[in-house]
Short mmCIF file of C-alpha atoms in Angstrom, two decimals:
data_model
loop_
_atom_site.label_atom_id
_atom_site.label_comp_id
_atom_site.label_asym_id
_atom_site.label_seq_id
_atom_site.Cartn_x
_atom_site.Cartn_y
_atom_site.Cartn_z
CA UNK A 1 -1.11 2.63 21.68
CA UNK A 2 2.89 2.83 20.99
CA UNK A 3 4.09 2.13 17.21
CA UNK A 4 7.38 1.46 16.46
CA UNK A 5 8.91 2.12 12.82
CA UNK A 6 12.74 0.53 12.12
CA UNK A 7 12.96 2.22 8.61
CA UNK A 8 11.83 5.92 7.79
CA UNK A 9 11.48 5.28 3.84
CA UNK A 10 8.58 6.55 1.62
CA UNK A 11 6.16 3.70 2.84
CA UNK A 12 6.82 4.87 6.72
CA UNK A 13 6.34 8.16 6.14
CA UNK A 14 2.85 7.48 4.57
CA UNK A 15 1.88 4.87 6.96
CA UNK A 16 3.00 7.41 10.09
CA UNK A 17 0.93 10.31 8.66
CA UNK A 18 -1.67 8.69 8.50
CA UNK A 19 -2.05 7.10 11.63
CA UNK A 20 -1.22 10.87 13.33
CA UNK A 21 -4.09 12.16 11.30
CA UNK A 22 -6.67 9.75 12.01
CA UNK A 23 -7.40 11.14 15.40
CA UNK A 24 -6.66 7.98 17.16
CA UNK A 25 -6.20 8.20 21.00
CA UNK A 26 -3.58 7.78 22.93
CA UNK A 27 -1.16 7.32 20.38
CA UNK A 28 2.40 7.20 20.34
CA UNK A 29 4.71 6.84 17.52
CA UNK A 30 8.84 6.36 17.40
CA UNK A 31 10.69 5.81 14.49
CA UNK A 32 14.61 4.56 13.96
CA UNK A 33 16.87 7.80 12.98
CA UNK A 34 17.82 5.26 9.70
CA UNK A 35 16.56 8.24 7.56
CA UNK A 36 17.61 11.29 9.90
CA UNK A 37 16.12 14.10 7.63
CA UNK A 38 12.09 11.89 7.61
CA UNK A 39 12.24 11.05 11.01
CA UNK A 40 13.11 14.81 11.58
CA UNK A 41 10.10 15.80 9.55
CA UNK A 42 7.48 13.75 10.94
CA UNK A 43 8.55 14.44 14.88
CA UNK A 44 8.44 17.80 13.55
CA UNK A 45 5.02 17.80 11.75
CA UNK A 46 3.69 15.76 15.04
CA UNK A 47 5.35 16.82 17.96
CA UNK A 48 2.91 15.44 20.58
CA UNK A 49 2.44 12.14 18.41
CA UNK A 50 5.91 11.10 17.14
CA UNK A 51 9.69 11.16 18.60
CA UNK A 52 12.86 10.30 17.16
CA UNK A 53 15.01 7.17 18.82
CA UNK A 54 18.96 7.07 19.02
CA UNK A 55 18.78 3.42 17.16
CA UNK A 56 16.39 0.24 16.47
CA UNK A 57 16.25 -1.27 20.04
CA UNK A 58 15.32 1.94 21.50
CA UNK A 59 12.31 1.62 18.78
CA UNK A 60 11.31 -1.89 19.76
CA UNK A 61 11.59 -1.42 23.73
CA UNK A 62 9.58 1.56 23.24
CA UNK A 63 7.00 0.02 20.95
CA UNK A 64 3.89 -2.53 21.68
CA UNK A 65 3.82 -2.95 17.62
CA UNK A 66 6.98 -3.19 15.87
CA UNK A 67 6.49 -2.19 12.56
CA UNK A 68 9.69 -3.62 10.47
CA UNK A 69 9.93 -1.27 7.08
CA UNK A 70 13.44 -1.82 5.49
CA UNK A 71 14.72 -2.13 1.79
CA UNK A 72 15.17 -6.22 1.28
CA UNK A 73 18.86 -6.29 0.71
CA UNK A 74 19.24 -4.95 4.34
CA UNK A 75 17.01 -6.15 6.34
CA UNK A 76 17.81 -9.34 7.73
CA UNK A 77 21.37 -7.62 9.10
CA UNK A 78 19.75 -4.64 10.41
CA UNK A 79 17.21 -6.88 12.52
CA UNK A 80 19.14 -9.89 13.59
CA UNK A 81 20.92 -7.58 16.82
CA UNK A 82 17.57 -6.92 17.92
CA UNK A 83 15.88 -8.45 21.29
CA UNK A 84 12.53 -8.68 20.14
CA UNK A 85 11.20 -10.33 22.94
CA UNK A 86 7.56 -12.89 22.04
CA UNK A 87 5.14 -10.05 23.80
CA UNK A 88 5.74 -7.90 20.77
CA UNK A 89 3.59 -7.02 17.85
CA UNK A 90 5.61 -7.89 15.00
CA UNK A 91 4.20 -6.29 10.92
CA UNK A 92 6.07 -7.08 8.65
CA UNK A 93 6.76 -4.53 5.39
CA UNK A 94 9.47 -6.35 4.16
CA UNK A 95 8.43 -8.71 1.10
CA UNK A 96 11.35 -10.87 0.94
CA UNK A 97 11.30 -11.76 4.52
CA UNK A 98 9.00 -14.35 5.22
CA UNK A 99 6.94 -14.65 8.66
CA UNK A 100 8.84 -18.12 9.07
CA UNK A 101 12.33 -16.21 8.83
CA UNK A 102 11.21 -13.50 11.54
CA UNK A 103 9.93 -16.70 13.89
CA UNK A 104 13.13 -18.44 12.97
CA UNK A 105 15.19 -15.30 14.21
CA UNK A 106 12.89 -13.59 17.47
CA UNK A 107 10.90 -17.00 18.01
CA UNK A 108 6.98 -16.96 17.78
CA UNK A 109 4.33 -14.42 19.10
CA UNK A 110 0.99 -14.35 19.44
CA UNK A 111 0.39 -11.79 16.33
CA UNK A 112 2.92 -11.59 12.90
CA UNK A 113 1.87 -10.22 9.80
CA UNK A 114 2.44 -9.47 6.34
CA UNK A 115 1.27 -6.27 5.95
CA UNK A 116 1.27 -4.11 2.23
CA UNK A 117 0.02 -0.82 2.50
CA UNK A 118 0.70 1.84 -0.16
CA UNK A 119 1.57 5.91 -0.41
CA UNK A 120 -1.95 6.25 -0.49
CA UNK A 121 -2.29 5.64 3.28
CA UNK A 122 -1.10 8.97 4.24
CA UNK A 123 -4.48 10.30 3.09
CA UNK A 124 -5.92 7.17 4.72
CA UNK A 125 -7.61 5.36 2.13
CA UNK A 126 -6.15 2.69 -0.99
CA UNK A 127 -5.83 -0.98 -0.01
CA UNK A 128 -3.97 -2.52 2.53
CA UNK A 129 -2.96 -6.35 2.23
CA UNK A 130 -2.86 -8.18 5.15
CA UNK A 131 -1.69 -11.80 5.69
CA UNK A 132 -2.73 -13.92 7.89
CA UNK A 133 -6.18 -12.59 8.77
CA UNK A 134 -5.57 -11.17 12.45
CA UNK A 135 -8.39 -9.11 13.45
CA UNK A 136 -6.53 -6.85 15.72
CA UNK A 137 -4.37 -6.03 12.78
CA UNK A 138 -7.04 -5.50 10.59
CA UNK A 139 -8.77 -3.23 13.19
CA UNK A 140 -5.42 -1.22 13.59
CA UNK A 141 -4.83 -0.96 9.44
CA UNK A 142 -7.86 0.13 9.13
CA UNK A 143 -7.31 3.58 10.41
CA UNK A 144 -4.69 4.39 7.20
CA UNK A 145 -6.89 2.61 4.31
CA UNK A 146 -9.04 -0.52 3.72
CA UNK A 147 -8.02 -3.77 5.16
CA UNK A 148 -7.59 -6.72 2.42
CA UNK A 149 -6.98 -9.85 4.11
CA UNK A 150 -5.47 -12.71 2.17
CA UNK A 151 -5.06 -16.55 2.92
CA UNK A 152 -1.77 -17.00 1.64
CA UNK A 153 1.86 -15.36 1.01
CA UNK A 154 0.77 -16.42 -2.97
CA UNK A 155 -1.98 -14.38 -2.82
CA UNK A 156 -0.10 -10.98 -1.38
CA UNK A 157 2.30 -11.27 -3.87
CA UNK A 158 -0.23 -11.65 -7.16
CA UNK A 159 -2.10 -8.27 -5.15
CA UNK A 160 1.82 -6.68 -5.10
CA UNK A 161 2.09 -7.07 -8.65
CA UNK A 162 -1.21 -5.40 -9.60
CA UNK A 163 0.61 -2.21 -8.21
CA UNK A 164 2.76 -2.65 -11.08
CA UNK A 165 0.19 -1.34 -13.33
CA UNK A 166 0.32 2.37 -10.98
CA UNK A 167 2.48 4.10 -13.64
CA UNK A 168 0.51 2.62 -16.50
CA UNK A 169 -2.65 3.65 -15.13
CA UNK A 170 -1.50 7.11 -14.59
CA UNK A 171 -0.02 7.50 -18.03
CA UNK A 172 -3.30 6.69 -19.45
CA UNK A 173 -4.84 9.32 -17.63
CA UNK A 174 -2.49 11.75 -18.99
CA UNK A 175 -2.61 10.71 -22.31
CA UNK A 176 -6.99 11.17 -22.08
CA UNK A 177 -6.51 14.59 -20.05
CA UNK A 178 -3.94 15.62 -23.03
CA UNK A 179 -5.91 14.39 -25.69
CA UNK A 180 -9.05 16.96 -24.25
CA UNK A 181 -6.18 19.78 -24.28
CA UNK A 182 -5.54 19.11 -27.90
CA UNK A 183 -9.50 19.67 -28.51
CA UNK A 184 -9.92 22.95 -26.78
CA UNK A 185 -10.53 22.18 -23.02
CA UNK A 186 -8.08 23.32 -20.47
CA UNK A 187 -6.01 21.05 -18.42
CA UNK A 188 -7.19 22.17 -14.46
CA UNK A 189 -11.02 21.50 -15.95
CA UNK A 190 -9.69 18.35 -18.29
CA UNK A 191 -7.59 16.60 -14.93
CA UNK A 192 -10.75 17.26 -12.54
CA UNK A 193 -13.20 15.53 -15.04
CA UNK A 194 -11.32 12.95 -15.83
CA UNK A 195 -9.93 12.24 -12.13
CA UNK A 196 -13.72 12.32 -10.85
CA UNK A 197 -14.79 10.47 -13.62
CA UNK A 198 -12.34 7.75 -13.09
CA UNK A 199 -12.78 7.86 -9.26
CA UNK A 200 -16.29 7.30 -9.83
CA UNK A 201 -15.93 4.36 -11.63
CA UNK A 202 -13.67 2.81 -9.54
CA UNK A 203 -16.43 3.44 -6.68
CA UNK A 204 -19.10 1.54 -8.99
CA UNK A 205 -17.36 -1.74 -9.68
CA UNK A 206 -16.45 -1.78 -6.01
CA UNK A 207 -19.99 -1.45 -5.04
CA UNK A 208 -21.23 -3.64 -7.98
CA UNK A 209 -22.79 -7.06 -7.14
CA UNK A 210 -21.98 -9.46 -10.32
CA UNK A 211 -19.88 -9.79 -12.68
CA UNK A 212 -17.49 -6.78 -13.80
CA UNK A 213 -17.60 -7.77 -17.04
CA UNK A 214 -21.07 -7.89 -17.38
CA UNK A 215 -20.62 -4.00 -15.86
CA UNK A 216 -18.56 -3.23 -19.01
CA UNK A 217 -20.70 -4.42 -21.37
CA UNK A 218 -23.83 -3.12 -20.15
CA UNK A 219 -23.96 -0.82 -22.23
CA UNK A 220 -25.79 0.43 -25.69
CA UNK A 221 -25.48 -1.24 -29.21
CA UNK A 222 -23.90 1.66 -31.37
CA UNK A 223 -23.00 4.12 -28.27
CA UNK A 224 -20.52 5.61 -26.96
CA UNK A 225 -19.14 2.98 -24.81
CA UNK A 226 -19.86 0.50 -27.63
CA UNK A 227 -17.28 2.04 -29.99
CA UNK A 228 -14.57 2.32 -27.91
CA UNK A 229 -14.80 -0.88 -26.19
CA UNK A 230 -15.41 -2.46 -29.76
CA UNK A 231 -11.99 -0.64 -31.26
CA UNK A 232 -9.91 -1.26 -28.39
CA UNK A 233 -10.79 -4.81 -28.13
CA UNK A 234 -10.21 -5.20 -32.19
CA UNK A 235 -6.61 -3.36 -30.91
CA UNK A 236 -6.43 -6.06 -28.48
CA UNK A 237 -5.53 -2.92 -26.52
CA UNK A 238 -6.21 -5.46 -22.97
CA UNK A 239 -4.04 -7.98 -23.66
CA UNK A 240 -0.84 -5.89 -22.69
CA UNK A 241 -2.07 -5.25 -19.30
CA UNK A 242 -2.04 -8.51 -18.21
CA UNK A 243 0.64 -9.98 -20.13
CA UNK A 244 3.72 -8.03 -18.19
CA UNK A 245 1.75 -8.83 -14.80
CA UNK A 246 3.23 -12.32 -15.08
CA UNK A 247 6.74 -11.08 -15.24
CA UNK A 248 6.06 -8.67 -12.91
CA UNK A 249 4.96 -11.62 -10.47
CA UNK A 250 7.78 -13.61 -10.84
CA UNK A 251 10.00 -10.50 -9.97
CA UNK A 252 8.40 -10.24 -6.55
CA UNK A 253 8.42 -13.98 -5.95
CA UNK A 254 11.91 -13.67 -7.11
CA UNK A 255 12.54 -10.98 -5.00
#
């Protein structure tokens, strides 16, 4: 299988490690020299795997998937030289360029997605948005995190703007992991509880068959989990969360 990368930002470099450390066969990765000192690093990391080309057409005559990975303000003028003739694999990273503009500029191909994976593939797992449900690009995502196939643009970018909430989320974890400190318990012990503990509950709800809120509230009258979720809902303490996801949606529509 030959990859092709045309961008070597943050997101490639994740996605490329982890397709060179899933043990695929036969695999063969070249990225644009756009970002000299990553593309350096991966060929370097993965000799035998990935290679470095003098510029963007070398990528796509080299690739069977052309994986298209630039910052939005550039990437309609870095693409629109290319030949990227209709036997192609075309995923698309870019989320202000629309599957309609890409048909509109190389013509249309028998697979074209919207693809949204996170830094989180480079140690292969995290979710990976996928639009429109292609198996063969489900099958290939798959090997750098969990495919989550979508039936509309819409719907990618109200899944993009959940991300939003990545800083947030981490904060609170500090904040719980500091609070611990401040009551005697070390930090290395305090992070791996809490990080488990967290992990753990993420596993649950994702393996849990009803209703999440009926998940959060099973719980006992006068407990543990009673009081807290009692005082932060009295706090309203929720109602922040998903009050700046709106905005946030409307700057990736926007975008």
């Amino acid at each position: 299988m030959k990859l092709g990368f045309i961008g070597t930002g943050i997101i490639t470099t994740s996605v490329v490690t982890g397709f060179c450390e899933s043990g695929m066969e036969n695999l063969q990765i070249v990225v644009s020299p756009r970002n000299k000192e990553r593309a350096q690093m991966l060929h370097e990391k993965y000799p035998e795997i990935v290679s470095v080309a003098a510029d963007n057409q070398e990528v796509v005559d080299r690739s069977d998937w052309v994986f298209a990975a630039l910052l939005p303000k550039a990437a309609e003028d870095i693409l629109k030289p290319l030949h990227i003739g209709p036997e192609k694999k075309f995923i698309n990273l870019v989320a202000t360029l629309s599957l309609k503009r890409i048909e509109e500029m190389f013509g249309p191909r028998e697979i074209l997605a919207d693809v949204v994976p996170l830094t989180f593939a480079a140690n292969r797992f995290g979710p990976v948005v996928i639009y429109p449900d292609i198996p063969e690009v489900v099958d290939l995502m798959s090997h750098v995190g969990k495919p989550v196939p979508v039936d509309t643009p819409k719907q990618i970018a109200i899944l993009r703007s959940t991300t939003g909430l990545m800083s947030a989320y981490y904060m609170l974890l500090t904040v719980i992991i500091q609070w611990c400190e401040r009551n005697g318990l070390d930090e290395p012990s305090a992070r791996a509880y809490i990080t488990e503990f967290t992990g753990a509950l993420s596993r649950k709800a994702a393996t849990w068959d009803g209703d999440l809120e009926d998940l959060a509230r099973e719980m006992t009258p006068g407990g543990l989990n009673w009081m807290a979720l009692t005082h932060l809902e009295e706090k309203d303490a929720y109602t922040p969360w998903t009050e700046i996801l709106g905005p946030i949606l409307e700057k990736v529509i926007k975008e």
